[in-house]
XYZ file of C-alpha atoms in Angstrom:
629
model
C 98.546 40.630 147.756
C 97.294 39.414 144.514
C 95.322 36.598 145.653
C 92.093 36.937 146.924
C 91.199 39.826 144.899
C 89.731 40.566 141.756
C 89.166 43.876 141.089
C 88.470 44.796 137.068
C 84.873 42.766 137.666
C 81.888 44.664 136.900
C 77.737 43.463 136.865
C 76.604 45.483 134.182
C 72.919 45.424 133.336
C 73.470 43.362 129.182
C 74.611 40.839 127.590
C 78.313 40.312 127.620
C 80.918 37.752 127.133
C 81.443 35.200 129.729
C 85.195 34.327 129.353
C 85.250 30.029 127.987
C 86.521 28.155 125.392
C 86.202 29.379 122.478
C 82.306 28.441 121.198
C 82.214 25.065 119.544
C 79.301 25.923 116.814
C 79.019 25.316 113.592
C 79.751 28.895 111.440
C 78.845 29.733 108.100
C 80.988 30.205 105.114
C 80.559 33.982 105.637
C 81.579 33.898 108.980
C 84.942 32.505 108.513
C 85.671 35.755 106.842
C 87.112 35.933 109.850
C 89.937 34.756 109.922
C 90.437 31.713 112.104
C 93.575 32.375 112.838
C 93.188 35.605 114.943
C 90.328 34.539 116.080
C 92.349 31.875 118.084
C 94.490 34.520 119.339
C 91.708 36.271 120.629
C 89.903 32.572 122.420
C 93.518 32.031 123.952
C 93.389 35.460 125.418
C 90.163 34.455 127.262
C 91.427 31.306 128.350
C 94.594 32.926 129.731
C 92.646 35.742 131.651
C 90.052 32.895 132.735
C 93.240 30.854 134.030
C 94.730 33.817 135.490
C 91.870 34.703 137.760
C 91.038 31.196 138.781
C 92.146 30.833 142.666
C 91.242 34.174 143.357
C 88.560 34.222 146.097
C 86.769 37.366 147.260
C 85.626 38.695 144.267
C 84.898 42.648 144.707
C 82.180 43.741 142.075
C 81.656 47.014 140.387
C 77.756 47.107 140.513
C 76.517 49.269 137.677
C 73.003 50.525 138.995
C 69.647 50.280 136.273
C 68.156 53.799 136.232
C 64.411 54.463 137.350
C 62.338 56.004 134.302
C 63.372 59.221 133.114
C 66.349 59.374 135.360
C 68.871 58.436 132.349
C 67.118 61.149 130.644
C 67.937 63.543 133.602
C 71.343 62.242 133.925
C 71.836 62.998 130.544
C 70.839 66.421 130.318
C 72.708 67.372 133.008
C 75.785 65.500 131.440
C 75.420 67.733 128.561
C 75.250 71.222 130.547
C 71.866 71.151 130.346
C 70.318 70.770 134.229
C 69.175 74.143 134.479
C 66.278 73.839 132.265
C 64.666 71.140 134.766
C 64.408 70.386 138.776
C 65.531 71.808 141.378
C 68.291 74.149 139.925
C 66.044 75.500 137.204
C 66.762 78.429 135.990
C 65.703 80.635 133.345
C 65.320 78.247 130.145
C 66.765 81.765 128.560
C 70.506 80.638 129.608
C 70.525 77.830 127.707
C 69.238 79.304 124.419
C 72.242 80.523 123.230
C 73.770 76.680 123.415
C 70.369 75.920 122.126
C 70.438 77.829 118.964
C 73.804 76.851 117.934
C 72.855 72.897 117.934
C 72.109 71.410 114.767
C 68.650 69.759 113.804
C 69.854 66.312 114.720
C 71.655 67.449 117.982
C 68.279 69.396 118.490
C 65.842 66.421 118.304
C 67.903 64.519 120.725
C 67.830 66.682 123.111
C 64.174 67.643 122.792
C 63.080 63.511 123.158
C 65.309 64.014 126.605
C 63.494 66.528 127.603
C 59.835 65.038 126.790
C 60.726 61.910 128.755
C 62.247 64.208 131.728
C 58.993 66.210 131.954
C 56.879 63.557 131.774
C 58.320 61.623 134.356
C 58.218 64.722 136.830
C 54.657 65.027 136.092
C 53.917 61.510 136.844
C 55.975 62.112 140.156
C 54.044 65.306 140.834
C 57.359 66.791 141.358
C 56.968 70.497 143.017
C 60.014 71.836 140.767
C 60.278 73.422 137.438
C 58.973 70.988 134.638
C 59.989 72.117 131.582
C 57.774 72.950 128.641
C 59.686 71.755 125.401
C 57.225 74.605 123.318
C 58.895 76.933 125.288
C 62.661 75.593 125.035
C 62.271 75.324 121.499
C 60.456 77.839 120.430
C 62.940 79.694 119.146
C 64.309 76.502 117.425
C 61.954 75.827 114.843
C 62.428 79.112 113.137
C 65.702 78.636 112.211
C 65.165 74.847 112.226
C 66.001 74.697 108.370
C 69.573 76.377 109.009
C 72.992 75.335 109.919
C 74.339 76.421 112.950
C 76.868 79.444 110.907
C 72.637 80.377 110.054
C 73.225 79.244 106.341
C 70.986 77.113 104.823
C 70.943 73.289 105.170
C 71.000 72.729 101.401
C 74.648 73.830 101.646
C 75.769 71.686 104.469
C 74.262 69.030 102.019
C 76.255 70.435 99.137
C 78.999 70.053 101.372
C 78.288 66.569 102.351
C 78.018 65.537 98.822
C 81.900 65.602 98.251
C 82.484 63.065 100.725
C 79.485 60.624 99.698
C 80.179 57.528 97.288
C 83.577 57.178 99.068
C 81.929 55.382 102.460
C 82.275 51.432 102.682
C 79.617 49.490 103.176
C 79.142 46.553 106.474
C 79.749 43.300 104.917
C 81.133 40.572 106.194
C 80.061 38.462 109.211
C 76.311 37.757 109.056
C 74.659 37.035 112.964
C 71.010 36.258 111.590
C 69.741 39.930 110.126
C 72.875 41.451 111.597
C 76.070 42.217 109.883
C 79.068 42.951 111.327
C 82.501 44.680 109.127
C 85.519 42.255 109.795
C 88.954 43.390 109.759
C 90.661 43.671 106.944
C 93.257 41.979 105.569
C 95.991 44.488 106.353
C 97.788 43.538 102.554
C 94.637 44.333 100.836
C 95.105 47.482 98.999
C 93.019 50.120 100.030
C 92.268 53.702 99.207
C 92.607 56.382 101.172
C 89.741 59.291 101.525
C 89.298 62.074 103.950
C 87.033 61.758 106.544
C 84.593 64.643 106.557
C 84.785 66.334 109.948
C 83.154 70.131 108.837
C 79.548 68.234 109.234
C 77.993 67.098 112.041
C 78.262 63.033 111.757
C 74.339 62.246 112.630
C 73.387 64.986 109.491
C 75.770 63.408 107.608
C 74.206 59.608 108.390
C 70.323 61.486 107.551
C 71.534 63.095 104.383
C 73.299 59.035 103.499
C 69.922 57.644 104.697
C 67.891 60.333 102.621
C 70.041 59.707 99.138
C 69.602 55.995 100.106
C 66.121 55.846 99.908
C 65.884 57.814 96.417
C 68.319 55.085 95.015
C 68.671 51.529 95.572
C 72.272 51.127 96.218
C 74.249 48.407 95.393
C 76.172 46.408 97.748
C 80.236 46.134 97.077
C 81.176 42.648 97.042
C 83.375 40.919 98.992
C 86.787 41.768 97.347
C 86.243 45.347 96.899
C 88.665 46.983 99.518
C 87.298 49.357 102.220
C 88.717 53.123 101.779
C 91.379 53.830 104.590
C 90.034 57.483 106.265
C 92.561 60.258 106.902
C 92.511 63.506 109.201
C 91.507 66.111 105.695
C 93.861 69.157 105.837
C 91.851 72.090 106.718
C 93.648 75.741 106.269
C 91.899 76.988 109.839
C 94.181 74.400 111.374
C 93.824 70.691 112.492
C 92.026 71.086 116.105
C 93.706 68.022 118.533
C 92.735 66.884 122.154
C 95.131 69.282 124.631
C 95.054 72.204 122.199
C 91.343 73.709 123.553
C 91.498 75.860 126.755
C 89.265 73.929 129.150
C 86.454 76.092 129.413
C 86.061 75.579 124.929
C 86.763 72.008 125.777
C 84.150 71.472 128.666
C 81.867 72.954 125.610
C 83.151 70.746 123.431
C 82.204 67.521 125.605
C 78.665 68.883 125.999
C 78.062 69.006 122.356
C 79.828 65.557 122.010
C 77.649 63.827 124.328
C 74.691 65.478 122.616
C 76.119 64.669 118.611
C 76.872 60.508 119.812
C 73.311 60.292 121.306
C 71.891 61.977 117.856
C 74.249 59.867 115.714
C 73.085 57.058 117.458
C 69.121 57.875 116.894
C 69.291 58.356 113.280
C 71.051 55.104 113.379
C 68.662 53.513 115.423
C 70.729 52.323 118.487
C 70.173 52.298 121.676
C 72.993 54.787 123.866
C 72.870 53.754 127.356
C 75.052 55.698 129.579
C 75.844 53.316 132.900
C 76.503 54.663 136.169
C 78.348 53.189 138.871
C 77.850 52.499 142.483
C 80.021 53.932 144.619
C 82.067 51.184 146.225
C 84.915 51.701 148.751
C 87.895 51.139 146.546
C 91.880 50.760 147.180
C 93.800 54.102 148.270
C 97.028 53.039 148.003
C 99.025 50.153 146.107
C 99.584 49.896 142.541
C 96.878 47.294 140.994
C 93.074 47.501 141.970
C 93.555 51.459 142.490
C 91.424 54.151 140.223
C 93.381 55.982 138.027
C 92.822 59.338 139.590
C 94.045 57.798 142.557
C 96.988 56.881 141.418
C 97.727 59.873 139.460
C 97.233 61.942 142.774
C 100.221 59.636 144.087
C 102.659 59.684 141.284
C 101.919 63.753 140.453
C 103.796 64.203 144.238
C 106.505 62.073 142.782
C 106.739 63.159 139.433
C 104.469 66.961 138.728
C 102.894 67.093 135.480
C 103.019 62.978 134.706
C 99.765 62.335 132.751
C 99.998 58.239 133.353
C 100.286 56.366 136.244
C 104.037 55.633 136.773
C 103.606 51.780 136.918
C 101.957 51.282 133.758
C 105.191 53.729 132.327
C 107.808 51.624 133.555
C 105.748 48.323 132.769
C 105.859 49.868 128.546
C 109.744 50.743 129.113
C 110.574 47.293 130.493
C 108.883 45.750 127.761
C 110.379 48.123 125.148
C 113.846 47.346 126.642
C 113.802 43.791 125.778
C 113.117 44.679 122.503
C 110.368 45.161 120.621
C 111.202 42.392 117.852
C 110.825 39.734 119.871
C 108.287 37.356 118.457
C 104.734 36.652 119.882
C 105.468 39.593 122.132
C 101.540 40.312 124.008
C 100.393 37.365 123.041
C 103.028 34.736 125.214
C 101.699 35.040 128.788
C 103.835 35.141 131.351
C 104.076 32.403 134.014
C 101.256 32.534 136.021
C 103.221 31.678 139.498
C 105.774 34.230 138.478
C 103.395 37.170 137.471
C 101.216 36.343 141.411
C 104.977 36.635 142.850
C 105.833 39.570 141.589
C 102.482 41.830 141.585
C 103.357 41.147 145.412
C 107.196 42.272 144.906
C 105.604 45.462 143.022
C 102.848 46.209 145.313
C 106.133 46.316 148.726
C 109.078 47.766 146.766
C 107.989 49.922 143.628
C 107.553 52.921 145.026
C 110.542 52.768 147.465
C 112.453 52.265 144.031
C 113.749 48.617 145.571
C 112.456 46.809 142.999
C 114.648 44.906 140.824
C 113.470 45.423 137.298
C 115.799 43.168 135.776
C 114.168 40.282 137.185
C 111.174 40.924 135.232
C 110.854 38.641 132.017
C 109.630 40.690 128.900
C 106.888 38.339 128.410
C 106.120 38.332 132.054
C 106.162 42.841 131.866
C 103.770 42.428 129.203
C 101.472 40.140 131.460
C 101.463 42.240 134.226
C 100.610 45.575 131.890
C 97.889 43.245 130.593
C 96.730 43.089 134.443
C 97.208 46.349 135.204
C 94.380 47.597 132.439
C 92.546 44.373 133.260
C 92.164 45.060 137.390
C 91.386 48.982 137.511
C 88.608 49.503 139.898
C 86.502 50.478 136.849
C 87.405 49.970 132.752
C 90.073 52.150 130.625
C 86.788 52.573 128.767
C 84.853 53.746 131.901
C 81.664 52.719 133.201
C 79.609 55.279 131.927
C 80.765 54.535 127.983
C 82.018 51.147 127.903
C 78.212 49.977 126.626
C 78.755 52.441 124.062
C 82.035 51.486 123.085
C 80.764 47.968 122.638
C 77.357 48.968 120.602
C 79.779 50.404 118.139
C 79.935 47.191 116.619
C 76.262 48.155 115.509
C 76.843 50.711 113.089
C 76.176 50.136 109.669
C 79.515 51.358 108.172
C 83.460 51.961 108.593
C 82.813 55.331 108.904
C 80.009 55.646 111.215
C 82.307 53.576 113.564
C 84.742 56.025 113.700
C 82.741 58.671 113.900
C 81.267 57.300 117.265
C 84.957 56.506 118.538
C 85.842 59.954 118.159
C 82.890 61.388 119.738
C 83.499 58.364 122.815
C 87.919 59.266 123.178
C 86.628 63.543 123.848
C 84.232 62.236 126.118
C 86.528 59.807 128.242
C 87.747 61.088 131.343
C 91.050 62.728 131.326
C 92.982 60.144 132.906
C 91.775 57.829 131.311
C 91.891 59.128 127.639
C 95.537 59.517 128.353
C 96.313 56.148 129.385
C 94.773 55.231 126.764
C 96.901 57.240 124.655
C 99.429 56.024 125.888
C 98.989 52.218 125.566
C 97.966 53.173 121.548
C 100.664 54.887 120.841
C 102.974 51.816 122.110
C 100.730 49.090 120.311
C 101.256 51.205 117.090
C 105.002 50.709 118.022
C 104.585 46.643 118.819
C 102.914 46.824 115.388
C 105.737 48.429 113.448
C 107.943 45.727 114.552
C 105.249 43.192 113.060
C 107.848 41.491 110.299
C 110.000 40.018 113.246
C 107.724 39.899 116.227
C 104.532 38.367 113.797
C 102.261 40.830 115.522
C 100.228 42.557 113.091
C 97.724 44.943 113.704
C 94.840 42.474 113.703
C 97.237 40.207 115.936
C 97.365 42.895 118.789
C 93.922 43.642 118.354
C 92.773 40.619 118.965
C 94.783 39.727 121.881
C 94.066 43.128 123.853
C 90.711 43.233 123.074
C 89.614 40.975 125.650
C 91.804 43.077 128.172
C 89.646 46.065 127.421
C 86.193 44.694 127.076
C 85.650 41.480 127.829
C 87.059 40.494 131.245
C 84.655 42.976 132.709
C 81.615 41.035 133.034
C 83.219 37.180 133.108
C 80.576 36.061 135.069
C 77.772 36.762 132.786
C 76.087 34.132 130.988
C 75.399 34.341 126.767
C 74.962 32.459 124.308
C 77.836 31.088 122.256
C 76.855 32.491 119.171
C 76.704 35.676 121.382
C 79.949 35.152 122.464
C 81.685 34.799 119.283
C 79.664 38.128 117.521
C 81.089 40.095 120.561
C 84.338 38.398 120.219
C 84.302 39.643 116.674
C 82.901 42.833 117.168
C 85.125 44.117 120.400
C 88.006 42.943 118.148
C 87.325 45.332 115.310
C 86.763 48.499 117.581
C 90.170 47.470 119.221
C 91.848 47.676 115.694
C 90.234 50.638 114.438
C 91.541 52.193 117.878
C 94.938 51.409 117.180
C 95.347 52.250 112.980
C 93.572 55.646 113.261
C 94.941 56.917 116.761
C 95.708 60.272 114.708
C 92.164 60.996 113.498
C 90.580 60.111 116.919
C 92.111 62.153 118.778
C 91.323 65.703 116.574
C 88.101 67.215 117.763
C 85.846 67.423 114.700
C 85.861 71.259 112.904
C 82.138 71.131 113.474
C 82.168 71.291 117.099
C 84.908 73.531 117.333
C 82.740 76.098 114.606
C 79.442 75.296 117.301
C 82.038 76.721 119.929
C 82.668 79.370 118.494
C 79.440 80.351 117.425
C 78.568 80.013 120.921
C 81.394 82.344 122.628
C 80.261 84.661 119.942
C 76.958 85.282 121.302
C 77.334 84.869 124.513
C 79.834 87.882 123.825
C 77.042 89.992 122.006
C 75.360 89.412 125.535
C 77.403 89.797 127.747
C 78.144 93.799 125.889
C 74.399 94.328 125.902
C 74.124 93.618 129.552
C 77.111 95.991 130.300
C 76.197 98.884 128.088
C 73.034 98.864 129.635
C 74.543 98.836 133.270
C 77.169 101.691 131.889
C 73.763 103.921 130.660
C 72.590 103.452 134.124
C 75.526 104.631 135.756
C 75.402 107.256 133.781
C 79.156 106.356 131.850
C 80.582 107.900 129.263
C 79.161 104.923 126.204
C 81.596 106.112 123.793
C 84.925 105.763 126.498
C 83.746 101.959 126.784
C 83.231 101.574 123.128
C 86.674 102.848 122.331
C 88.095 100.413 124.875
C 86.259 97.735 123.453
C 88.328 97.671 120.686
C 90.345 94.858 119.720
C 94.314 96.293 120.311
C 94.563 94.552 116.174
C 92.016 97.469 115.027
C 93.435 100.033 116.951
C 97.495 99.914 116.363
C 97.941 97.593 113.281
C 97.253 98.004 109.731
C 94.353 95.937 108.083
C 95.979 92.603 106.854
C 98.767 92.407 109.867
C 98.811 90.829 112.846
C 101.088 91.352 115.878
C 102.275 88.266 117.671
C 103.366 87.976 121.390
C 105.919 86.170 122.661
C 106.016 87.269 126.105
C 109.050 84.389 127.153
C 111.599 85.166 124.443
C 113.878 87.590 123.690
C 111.705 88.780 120.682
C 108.664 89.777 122.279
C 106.495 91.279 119.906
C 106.517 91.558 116.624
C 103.959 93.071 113.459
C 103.382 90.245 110.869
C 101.912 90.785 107.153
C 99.785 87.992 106.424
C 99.738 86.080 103.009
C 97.906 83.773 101.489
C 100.460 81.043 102.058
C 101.849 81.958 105.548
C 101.421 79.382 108.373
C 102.153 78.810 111.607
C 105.489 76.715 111.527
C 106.875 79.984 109.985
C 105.950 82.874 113.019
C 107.647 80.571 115.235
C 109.985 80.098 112.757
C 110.885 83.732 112.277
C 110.701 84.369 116.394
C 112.978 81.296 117.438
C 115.413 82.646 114.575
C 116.247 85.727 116.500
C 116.998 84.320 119.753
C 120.429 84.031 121.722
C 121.921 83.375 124.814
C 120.072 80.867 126.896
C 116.393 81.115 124.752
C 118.505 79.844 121.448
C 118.357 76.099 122.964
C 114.600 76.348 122.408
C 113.773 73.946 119.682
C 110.442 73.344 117.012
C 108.195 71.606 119.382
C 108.558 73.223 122.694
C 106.374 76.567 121.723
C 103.718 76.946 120.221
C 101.631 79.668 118.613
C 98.086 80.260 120.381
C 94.912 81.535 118.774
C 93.664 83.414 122.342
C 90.406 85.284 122.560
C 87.637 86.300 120.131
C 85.648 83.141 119.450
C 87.612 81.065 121.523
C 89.129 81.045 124.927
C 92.668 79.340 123.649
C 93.851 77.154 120.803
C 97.141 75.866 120.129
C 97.386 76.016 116.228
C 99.038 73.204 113.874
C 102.319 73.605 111.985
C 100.263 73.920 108.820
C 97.974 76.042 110.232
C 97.391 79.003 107.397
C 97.147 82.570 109.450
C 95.222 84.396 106.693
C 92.445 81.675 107.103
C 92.354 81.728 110.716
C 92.533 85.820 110.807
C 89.107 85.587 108.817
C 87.521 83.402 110.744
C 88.823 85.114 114.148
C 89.422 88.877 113.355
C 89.709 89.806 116.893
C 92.266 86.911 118.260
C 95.525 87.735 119.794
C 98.479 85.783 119.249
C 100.731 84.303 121.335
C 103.954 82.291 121.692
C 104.370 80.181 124.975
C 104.908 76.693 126.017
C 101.735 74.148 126.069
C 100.735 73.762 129.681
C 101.685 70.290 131.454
C-alpha cells in the first residue's frame, strides 16, 4: 500500500530545499553560531526522509498554480471579506465601510495597494463589472486617517508602544551575504523575560520601531547579550485564546488577520505570497495520503466531537506508552522494511480495531507519526501559507517572528491548526523529558523541521548555500513553534478591540434601519426603545451584574462587582451551591461567557477581572455553560 506512492510532494512556484547530504561548503566563523551539532540532526533527518521515499514509484504531485496579474490581488480581497467591493458580486462599497473604518493605517494601505492592482487589471481586461474606485472606498478613510481604530489619536497608540520598545532583540547571528538570520539560542543562556505587546497592531508597532530607528542610530547587541524570552502580558479584560470566539467574531477575526500579516509584511518589506492549489483527485479512504478533513469526516462517525484524526492520536499514545525518557526518541528512525510493513498492516486492520499495537516499536510509532505529517495530501502548514511560514525567517527580529506566527496559527484551517496543536503540545512533553531522552528543544526542532517544511518540494533544485540558510531558518520557526505554543495561540487584544468596534456599528445600523422601518409602519418608537433595553439596565442596580447558569441548579444569580473580582470566583460561587448529580462538576468543565453587546460570544479566562470587562461591554449577558465540542 505504501509503495508506489508518495503523497506529501508538492511543485511550488520558489526556491526550496531539495532533500541531500548535508552541503559540503566552506562556512564562516559566524555561521557556525550554529551549532554543528543540531545541525547534523537536522541533515540526518533529510537523509532519512530521502532514504525513506527512495523505491517509491508513481509520484502524485500537489501542483501549486502561479496566479495571472492581479488575480492574487483578487484572491486576496476576497480572502479577507472583501469581494463585494469588486467583480461580479459588487455591491455597494457602503457595506464594507464599517470594516473599513475600523482598520488601522497600516491594515488600510494594504488593502488599498490590493485594490489599485485589482482595478487596474480589470481595466486592462475591459472587464464589464464593477471596478472599484479606491477615492471612493477610502474616502471616508483619510479623515480619520490620523486615528486609532477606538477614534483616539495615534500619538497615544505610540505612547502606548513606547513601553514595550528597548526590550525587542535584535537579528544577529548567521550572516547569508547582506542577510541575517537569528539562530537558536542556547537554551542555558539566561534570558529575560518581557511581555509581548498584543494591544497594538504588530505592522504600527514595526513603523513606529522603524520611525524611532531612523531618528537614532541604534546600536547592535553583541553576540553574548541574551535575547528577551516573550510572555502572553496579563490583561484585566481577559486573555482572548483560539476556541473562546463565537465563529461569526472569529471569521472577523481571520479577515483582519489576513489583512494585519500582509501589512506587517509591507512595512517590513517582504514579499506575502498566498499559493493556491490545484485541485487533484485525492485518497477517500485509508489512513496515510488522505486530507485531513477527510479523515476527520471518518473518525467524527466513530468518535463525535474528536478534533484530530484518530491515527495520528493513537500513533502519540503508543509513543507516550513506551515512555517518554527513552533516549534519542524522534530522532532514531525506525526500520525502514518494518515501518513499509506495517503502514500496510495499518492501512487493512486499524479501523476494524485488529491491529496489534504492541507490535509497534516506539521508535518505529514515532517514524510512522513522522510519515503521517510528512504524506498528507497537502502540508500541516497548508498550501496557501506554507510560503509564508517559510519567509518568516526574513524578519528582522525575535519579535516580528512571532508576531507573523501568530497572525499564520488564526489563519490555518481548523483541522489543521488543531493537529497542529496537538503534535506541539506533545513535543513540549518529549522536551520536558530532555535530561534522560537528550532531546532538547533545539534537538526536536531540528529533527521535525524537515517533516514540516522541507520534504514538500524534494525535487527542487537550490543552491547549497540555499539549502543550508533554509535548513537554518525552517529550524528556528520550528522552535519558536514549540517554546511559545501559549502565546500563539491567544488572538491579539487588538483584533479582538477591531471586533468589537465593528459589531458596535454595525449595531448603530442595524437600529437606524429598523427605527426607520418602525416610523413607516407607523409603530409605537418609544415601545421598541423600551425593549431595546439591555435586561442589566432595566432589573439590576448600576455596578451588578446577573449571571446565568441555565444547566445548574443555581440558575441565576445578582453579582456586585469589585475591583478585584474575576472570573474563577462566579463560577466559583455557582459550582459551590450545587448538589445531587451537578456537584460532580469540576473547575474546568464550565465556563463563564461574555455573550452579546460587542461580541457575539467569548469564553473569559480564570483571571479575567469582571469590573474591567463590564466597562468595556456594559450591555453583555453572562452565562455559565459548557464550551462547545
Amino acid at each position: 500500500m505504501v509503495e508506489g506512492r508518495r503523497c506529501g510532494q508538492y511543485t511550488m512556484n520558489q526556491e526550496i530545499t531539495k532533500a541531500k547530504e548535508k552541503p559540503p561548503f566552506d562556512r564562516s566563523s559566524s555561521q557556525d553560531s550554529v551549532d554543528e551539532l543540531h545541525m547534523e540532526d537536522y541533515w540526518t533527518e533529510v537523509e532519512n526522509i530521502k532514504k525513506s521515499s527512495e523505491n517509491r514509484q508513481d509520484q502524485e504531485v500537489v501542483v501549486v498554480k502561479e496566479p495571472d496579474e492581479g488575480e492574487l490581488e483578487e484572491e486576496w480581497l476576497k480572502e479577507a471579506g472583501l469581494s463585494n467591493l469588486f467583480g461580479e458580486s459588487a455591491g455597494d462599497p457602503q457595506d464594507s465601510m464599517v470594516f473599513l473604518s475600523t482598520l488601522t493605517r497600516t491594515q488600510a494601505a494594504a488593502v488599498q495597494k490590493r485594490v489599485e492592482t485589482v482595478s487596474q487589471t480589470l481595466r486592462k481586461k475591459n472587464k464589464q463589472y464593477h471596478i472599484p474606485d479606491v477615492r471612493d472606498i477610502f474616502a471616508q478613510q483619510t479623515e480619520s486617517k490620523e486615528k486609532a481604530p477606538d477614534g483616539t489619536e495615534l500619538q497615544s497608540v505610540r505612547t502606548n508602544e513606547n513601553k514595550y520598545q528597548g526590550k525587542d532583540d535584535q537579528a544577529s547571528g548567521l550572516v547569508d551575504g547582506e542577510k541575517k538570520l537569528i539562530p537558536l539560542v542556547p537554551e542555558e543562556a539566561p534570558a529575560s523575560e518581557t511581555d509581548i505587546n498584543l494591544e497594538v497592531s504588530f505592522a504600527e508597532q514595526a513603523v513606529n520601531q522603524k520611525e524611532s530607528s531612523s531618528d537614532k542610530t541604534q546600536k547592535s547587541k553583541g553576540p553574548d547579550t541574551p535575547i528577551p524570552n516573550f510572555r502572553v502580558p496579563k490583561d484585566k479584560t481577559g486573555t482572548t485564546r483560539i476556541g473562546d470566539l463565537a465563529p461569526q467574531d472569529m471569521k472577523k477575526v481571520c479577515y483582519l488577520a489576513l489583512i494585519e500579516l500582509t501589512a506587517l509584511y509591507d512595512v517590513l518589506g517582504v514579499e506575502l505570497k498566498q499559493q493556491k492549489a490545484v485541485k487533484i483527485k485525492t485518497k477517500d479512504s485509508g489512513l496515510f495520503c488522505v486530507p485531513l478533513t477527510v479523515l476527520l469526516e471518518l473518525d467524527q462517525r466513530k468518535v463525535p466531537g474528536t478534533r484530530t484524526p484518530l491515527i495520528f492520536q493513537k500513533l502519540i499514545s503508543r509513543i507516550e506508552e513506551g515512555g517518554l525518557e527513552t533516549e534519542g526518541l524522534l530522532r532514531i528512525p525506525g526500520a525502514a522494511v518494518r515501518i513499509k510493513n506495517l503502514c500496510q498492516e495499518l492501512e487493512a486492520k486499524f479501523y476494524e480495531g485488529a491491529f496489534n499495537w504492541e507490535s509497534v516499536k516506539q521508535h518505529d510509532a514515532a517514524s510512522l507519526l513522522k510519515l503521517f505529517i510528512r504524506e498528507l495530501p497537502q502540508p500541516l502548514l497548508s498550501v496557501e501559507y506554507l510560503q509564508a511560514f517559510q519567509a518568516i525567517q526574513n524578519l528582522p527580529t525575535k519579535k516580528q517572528q512571532l508576531q507573523a506566527l501568530n497572525l499564520l496559527v488564526i489563519l490555518l484551517p481548523d483541522a489543521n491548526r488543531d493537529t497542529l496543536k496537538a503534535l506541539l503540545e506533545f513535543l513540549q512533553r518529549v522536551i520536558d523529558n530532555k535530561e534522560k531522552n537528550k532531546m532538547t528543544a533545539m534537538n526536536v526542532a531540528m529533527v521535525m523541521a524537515p517533516n514540516l517544511f522541507m520534504c514538500h518540494a524534494l525535487d527542487l533544485k537550490s543552491s547549497e548555500q540555499r539549502e543550508f540558510v533554509m535548513a537554518a531558518g525552517t529550524a528556528n520557526i520550528m522552535y519558536l513553534l514549540i517554546k511559545y505554543q501559549k502565546l500563539l495561540w491567544t488572538i491579539p487584544k487588538f483584533l479582538v478591540n477591531q471586533v468589537r468596534k465593528q459589531n458596535t456599528e454595525n449595531l448603530k445600523k442595524d437600529k437606524k434601519t429598523m427605527k426607520k422601518l418602525l416610523k413607516k409602519m407607523a409603530y409605537d418608537r418609544e415601545k421598541y426603545e423600551k425593549q431595546d433595553r439591555s435586561p442589566n439596565d432595566a432589573d439590576v442596580p448600576q455596578g451588578v451584574i446577573r449571571v446565568q447558569a441555565p444547566h445548574l441548579s443555581k440558575v441565576s444569580m445578582a453579582i456586585q462587582l469589585t475591583e478585584e473580582l474575576k472570573a474563577s470566583d462566579v463560577l466559583a460561587r455557582f459550582l459551590s451551591q450545587e448538589s445531587g448529580i451537578a456537584q460532580t462538576l469540576k473547575k474546568g468543565e464550565v465556563f463563564l461567557y461574555e455573550v452579546g453587546g460587542n461580541i457575539g460570544e467569548r469564553c473569559l479566562d480564570d483571571d479575567t477581572y469582571m469590573e474591567d470587562l463590564y466597562q468595556l461591554n456594559p450591555h453583555a449577558e453572562w452565562v455559565i455553560k459548557s464550551k462547545p465540542s
